[in-house]
Tab-separated table of C-alpha atoms in Angstrom:
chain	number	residue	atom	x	y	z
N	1	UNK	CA	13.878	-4.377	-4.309
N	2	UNK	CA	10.200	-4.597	-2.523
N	3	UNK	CA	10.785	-7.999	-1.814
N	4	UNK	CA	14.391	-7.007	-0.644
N	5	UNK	CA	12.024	-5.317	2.905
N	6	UNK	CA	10.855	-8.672	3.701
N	7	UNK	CA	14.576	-10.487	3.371
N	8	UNK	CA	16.173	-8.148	5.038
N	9	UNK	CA	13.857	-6.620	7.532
N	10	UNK	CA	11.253	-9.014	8.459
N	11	UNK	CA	12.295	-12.452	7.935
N	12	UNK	CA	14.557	-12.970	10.708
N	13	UNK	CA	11.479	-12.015	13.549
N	14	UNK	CA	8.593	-14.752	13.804
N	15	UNK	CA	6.756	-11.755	15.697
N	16	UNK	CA	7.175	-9.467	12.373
N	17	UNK	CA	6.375	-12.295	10.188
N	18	UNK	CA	2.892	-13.074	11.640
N	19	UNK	CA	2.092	-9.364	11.705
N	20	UNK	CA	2.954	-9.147	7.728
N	21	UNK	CA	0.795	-12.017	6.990
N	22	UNK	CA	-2.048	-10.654	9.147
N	23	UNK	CA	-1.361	-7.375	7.231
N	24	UNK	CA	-1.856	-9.226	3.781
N	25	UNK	CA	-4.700	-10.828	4.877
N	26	UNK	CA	-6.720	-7.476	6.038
N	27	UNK	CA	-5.595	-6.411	2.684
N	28	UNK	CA	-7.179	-8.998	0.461
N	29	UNK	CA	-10.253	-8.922	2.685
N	30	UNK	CA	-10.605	-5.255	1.652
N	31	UNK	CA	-9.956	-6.287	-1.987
N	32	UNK	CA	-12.435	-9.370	-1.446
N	33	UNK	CA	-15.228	-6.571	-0.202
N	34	UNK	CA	-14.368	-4.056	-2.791
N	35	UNK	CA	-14.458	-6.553	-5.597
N	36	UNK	CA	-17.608	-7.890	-4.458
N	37	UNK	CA	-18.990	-4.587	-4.665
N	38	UNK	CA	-18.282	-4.056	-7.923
N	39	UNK	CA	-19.449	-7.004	-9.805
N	40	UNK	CA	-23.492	-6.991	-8.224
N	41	UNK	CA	-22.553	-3.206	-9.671
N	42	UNK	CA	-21.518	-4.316	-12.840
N	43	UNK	CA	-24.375	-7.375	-13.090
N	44	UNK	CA	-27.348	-4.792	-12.269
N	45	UNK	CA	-26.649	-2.496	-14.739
N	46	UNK	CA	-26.575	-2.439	-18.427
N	47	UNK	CA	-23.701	-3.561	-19.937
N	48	UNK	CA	-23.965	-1.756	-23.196
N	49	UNK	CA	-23.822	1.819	-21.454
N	50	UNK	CA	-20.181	2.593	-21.960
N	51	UNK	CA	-20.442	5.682	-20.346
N	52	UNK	CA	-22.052	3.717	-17.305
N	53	UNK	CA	-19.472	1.186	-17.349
N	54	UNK	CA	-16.518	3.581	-17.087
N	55	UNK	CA	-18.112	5.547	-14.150
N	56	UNK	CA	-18.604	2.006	-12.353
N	57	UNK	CA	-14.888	1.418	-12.621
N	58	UNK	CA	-13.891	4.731	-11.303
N	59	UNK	CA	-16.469	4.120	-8.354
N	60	UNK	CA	-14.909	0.732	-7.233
N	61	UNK	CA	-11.586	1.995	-7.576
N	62	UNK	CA	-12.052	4.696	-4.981
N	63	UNK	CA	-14.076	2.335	-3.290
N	64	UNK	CA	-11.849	0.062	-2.933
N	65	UNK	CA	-9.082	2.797	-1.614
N	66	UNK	CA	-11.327	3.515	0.576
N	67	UNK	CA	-11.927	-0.054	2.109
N	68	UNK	CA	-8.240	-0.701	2.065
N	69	UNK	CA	-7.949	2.665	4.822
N	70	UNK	CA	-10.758	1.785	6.689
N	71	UNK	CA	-9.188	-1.846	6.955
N	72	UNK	CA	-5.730	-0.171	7.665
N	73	UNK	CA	-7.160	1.451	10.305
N	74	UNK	CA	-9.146	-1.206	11.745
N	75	UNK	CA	-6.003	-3.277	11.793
N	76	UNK	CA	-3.908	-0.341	14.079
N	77	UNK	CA	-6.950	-1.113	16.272
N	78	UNK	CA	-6.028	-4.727	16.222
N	79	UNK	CA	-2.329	-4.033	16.846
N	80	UNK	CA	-3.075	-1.609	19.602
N	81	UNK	CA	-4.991	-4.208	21.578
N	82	UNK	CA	-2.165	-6.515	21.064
N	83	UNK	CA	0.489	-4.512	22.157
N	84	UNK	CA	-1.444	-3.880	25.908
N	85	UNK	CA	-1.503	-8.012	25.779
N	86	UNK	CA	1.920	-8.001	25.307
N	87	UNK	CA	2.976	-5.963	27.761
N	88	UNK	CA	0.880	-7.180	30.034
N	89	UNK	CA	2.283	-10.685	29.415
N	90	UNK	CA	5.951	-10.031	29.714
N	91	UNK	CA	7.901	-10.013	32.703
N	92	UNK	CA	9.855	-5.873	32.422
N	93	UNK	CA	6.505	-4.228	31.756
N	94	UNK	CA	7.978	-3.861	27.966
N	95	UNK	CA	6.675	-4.947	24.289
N	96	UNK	CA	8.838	-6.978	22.359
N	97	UNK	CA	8.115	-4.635	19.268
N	98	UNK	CA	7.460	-0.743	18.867
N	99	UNK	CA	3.958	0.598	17.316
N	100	UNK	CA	6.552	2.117	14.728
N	101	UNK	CA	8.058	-1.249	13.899
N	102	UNK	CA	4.126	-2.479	13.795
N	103	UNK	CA	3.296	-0.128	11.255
N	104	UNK	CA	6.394	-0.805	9.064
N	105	UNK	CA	5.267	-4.264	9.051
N	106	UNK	CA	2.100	-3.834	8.688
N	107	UNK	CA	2.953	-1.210	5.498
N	108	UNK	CA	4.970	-3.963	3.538
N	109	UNK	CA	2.224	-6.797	4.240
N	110	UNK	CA	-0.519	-4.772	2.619
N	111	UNK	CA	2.663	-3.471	0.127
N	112	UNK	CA	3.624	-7.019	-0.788
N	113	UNK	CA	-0.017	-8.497	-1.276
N	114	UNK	CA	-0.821	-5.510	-3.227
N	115	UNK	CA	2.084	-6.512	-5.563
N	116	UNK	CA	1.477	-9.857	-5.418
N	117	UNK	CA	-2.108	-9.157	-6.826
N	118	UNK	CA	-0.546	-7.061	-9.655
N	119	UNK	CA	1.839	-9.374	-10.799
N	120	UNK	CA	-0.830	-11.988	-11.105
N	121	UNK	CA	-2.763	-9.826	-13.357
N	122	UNK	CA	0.573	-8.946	-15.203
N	123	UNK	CA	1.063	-12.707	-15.967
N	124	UNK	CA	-2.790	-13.459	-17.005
N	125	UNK	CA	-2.145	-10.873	-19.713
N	126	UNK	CA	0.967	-12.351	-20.694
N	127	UNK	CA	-0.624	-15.399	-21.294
N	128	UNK	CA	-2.243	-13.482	-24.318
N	129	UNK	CA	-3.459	-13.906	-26.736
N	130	UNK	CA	-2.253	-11.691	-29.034
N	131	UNK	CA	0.871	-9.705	-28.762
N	132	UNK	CA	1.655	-6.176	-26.752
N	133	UNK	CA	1.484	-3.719	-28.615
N	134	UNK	CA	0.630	-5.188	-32.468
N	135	UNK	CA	-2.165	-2.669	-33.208
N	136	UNK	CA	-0.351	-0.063	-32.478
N	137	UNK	CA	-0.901	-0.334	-28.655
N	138	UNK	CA	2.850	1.365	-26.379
N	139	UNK	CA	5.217	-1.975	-25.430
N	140	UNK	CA	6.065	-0.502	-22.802
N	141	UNK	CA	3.269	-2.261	-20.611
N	142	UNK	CA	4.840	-4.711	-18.907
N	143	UNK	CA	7.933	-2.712	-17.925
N	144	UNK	CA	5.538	0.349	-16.785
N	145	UNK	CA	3.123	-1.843	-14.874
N	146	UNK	CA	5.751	-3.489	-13.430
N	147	UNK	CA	7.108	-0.027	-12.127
N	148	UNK	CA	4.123	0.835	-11.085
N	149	UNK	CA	3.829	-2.290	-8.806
N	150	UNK	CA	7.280	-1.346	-7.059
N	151	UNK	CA	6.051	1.826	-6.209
N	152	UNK	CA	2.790	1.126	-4.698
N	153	UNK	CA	4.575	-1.441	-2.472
N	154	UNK	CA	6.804	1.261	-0.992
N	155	UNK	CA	3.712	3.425	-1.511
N	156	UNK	CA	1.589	0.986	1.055
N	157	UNK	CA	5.329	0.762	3.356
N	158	UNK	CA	5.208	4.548	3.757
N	159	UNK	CA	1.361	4.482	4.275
N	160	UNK	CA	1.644	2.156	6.792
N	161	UNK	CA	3.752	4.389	9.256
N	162	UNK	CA	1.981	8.154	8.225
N	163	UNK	CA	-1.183	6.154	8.559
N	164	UNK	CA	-0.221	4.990	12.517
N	165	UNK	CA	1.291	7.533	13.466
N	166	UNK	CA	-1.546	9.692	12.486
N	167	UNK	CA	-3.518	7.236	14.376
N	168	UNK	CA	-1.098	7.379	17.564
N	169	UNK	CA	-0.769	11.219	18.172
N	170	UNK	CA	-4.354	11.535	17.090
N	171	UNK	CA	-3.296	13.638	14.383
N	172	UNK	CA	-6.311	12.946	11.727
N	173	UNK	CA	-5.118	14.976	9.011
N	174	UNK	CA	-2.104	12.630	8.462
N	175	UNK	CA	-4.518	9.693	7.740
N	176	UNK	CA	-6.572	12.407	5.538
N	177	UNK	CA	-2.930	12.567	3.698
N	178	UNK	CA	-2.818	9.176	3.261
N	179	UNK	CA	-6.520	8.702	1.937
N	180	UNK	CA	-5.599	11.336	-0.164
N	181	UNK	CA	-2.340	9.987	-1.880
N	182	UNK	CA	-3.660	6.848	-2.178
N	183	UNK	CA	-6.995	8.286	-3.984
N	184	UNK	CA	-4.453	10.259	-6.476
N	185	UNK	CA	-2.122	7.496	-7.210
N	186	UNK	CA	-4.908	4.973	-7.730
N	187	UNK	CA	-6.418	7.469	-9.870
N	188	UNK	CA	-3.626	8.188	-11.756
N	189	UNK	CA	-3.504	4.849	-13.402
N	190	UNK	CA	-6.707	6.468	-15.498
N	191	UNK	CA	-4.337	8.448	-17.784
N	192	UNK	CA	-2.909	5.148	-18.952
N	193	UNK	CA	-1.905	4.146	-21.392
N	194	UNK	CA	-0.225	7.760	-21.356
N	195	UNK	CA	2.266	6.511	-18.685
N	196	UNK	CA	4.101	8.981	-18.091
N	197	UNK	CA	1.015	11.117	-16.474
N	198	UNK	CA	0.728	8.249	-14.031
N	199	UNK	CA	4.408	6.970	-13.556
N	200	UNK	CA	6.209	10.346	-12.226
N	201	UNK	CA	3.509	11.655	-10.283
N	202	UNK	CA	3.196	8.496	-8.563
N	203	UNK	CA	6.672	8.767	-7.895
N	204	UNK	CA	7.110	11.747	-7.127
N	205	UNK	CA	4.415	11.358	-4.414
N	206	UNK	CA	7.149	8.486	-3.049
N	207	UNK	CA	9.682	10.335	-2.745
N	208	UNK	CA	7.568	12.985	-0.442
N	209	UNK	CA	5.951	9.870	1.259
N	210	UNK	CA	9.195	8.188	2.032
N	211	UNK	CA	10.818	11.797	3.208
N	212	UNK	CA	8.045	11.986	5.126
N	213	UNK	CA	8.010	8.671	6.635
N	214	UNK	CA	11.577	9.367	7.399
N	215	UNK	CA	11.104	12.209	9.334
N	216	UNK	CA	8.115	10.765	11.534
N	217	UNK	CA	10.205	7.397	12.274
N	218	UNK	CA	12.865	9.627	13.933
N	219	UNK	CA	15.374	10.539	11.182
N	220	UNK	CA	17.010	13.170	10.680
N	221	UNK	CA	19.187	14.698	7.609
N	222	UNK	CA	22.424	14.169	9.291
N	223	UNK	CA	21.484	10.825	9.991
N	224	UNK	CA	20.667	10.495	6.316
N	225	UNK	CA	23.674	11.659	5.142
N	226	UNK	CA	26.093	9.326	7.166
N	227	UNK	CA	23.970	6.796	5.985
N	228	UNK	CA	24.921	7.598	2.324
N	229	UNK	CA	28.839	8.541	2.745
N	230	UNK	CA	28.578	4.840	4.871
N	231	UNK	CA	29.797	6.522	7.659
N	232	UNK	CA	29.041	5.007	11.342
């Protein structure tokens, strides 16, 4: 279904296509940085201090979510500029795409390279060795992280427009939301392998993210509920 946005949404617009791959790439930089981070972390301290380990992970995950935001943010910048260079290039005075439709976009590229990252992971496990769940491990992983991937691809879609809009009106506790859900989902994946305590929070926290995106985008509960009863 996440790759379903890019079919049916994006594929069809050259102008949407570049600004999903410049997404992805502002993305991985973020992850590039972050990672970085953490391994002269990991290398300069003692590896046999569990307790020192574990609190290095935690610190480059929230590092990291925090890199990905301020990279977010730094590409609204980008698209802002772009936008005044558009419409100062075409002949009606218009741009050929809406700062909403920009942050859509720009949501499923860092959404899609996100999941693209995870899968990869997914498979390098696969490759084993060993066997899920043989010492008594859940066997559920695969089918849980690959949940989990689905949602933070809508999670980084709906992101993507709170995060601009917040950006647009000026409205700074909208990107403090943001920072926020993204800190408690990402943190979430700490009560694995209990996955329940990370699954249905995290999607609970889509459900208000997409309601909310909904709302901010323009629609409206009737609008929703035509939509549903297929109704034009």
């Amino acid at each position: 279904p996440a790759f379903g946005l890019f079919i049916f949404t994006i594929a069809r617009d050259p102008l949407r296509i570049i600004i999903l791959i410049a997404g992805a790439f502002f993305w991985l930089v973020s992850l590039l940085l972050s990672s970085l981070i953490w391994f002269i972390a990991v290398k300069a301290s003692d590896p046999q201090d569990e307790q020192l380990q574990k609190g290095l992970l935690i610190f480059g995950v929230m590092f990291s979510v925090l890199l990905q935001e301020a990279f977010r943010f730094l590409y609204y910048k980008l698209l802002r500029k772009a936008i005044e260079g558009l419409v100062a290039l075409s002949e009606d005075g218009c741009s050929p795409i809406s700062i909403q439709q920009m942050a859509y976009v720009a949501g499923v590229g860092f959404g899609l390279m996100s999941g693209a990252f995870s899968m990869i992971n997914l498979l390098a496990d696969a490759l084993g060795p060993g066997t899920v769940g043989i010492h008594g491990d859940s066997q559920l992983y695969f089918l849980t992280s690959a949940f989990m991937t689905m949602v933070l691809i809508f999670l980084h879609t709906f992101w993507g427009i709170l995060f601009f809009h917040g950006c647009e009106h000026r409205r700074w506790w909208e990107i403090a939301a943001v920072v926020i859900m993204h800190l408690t989902v990402s943190g979430l994946s700490f009560c694995n392998p209990l996955y329940v305590g990370s699954l249905v929070p995290s999607y609970l926290l889509m459900a208000a993210a997409a309601a909310w995106a909904y709302l901010l985008s323009g629609g409206s509960a009737q609008n929703l509920r035509r939509f549903l009863l297929c109704k034009c």
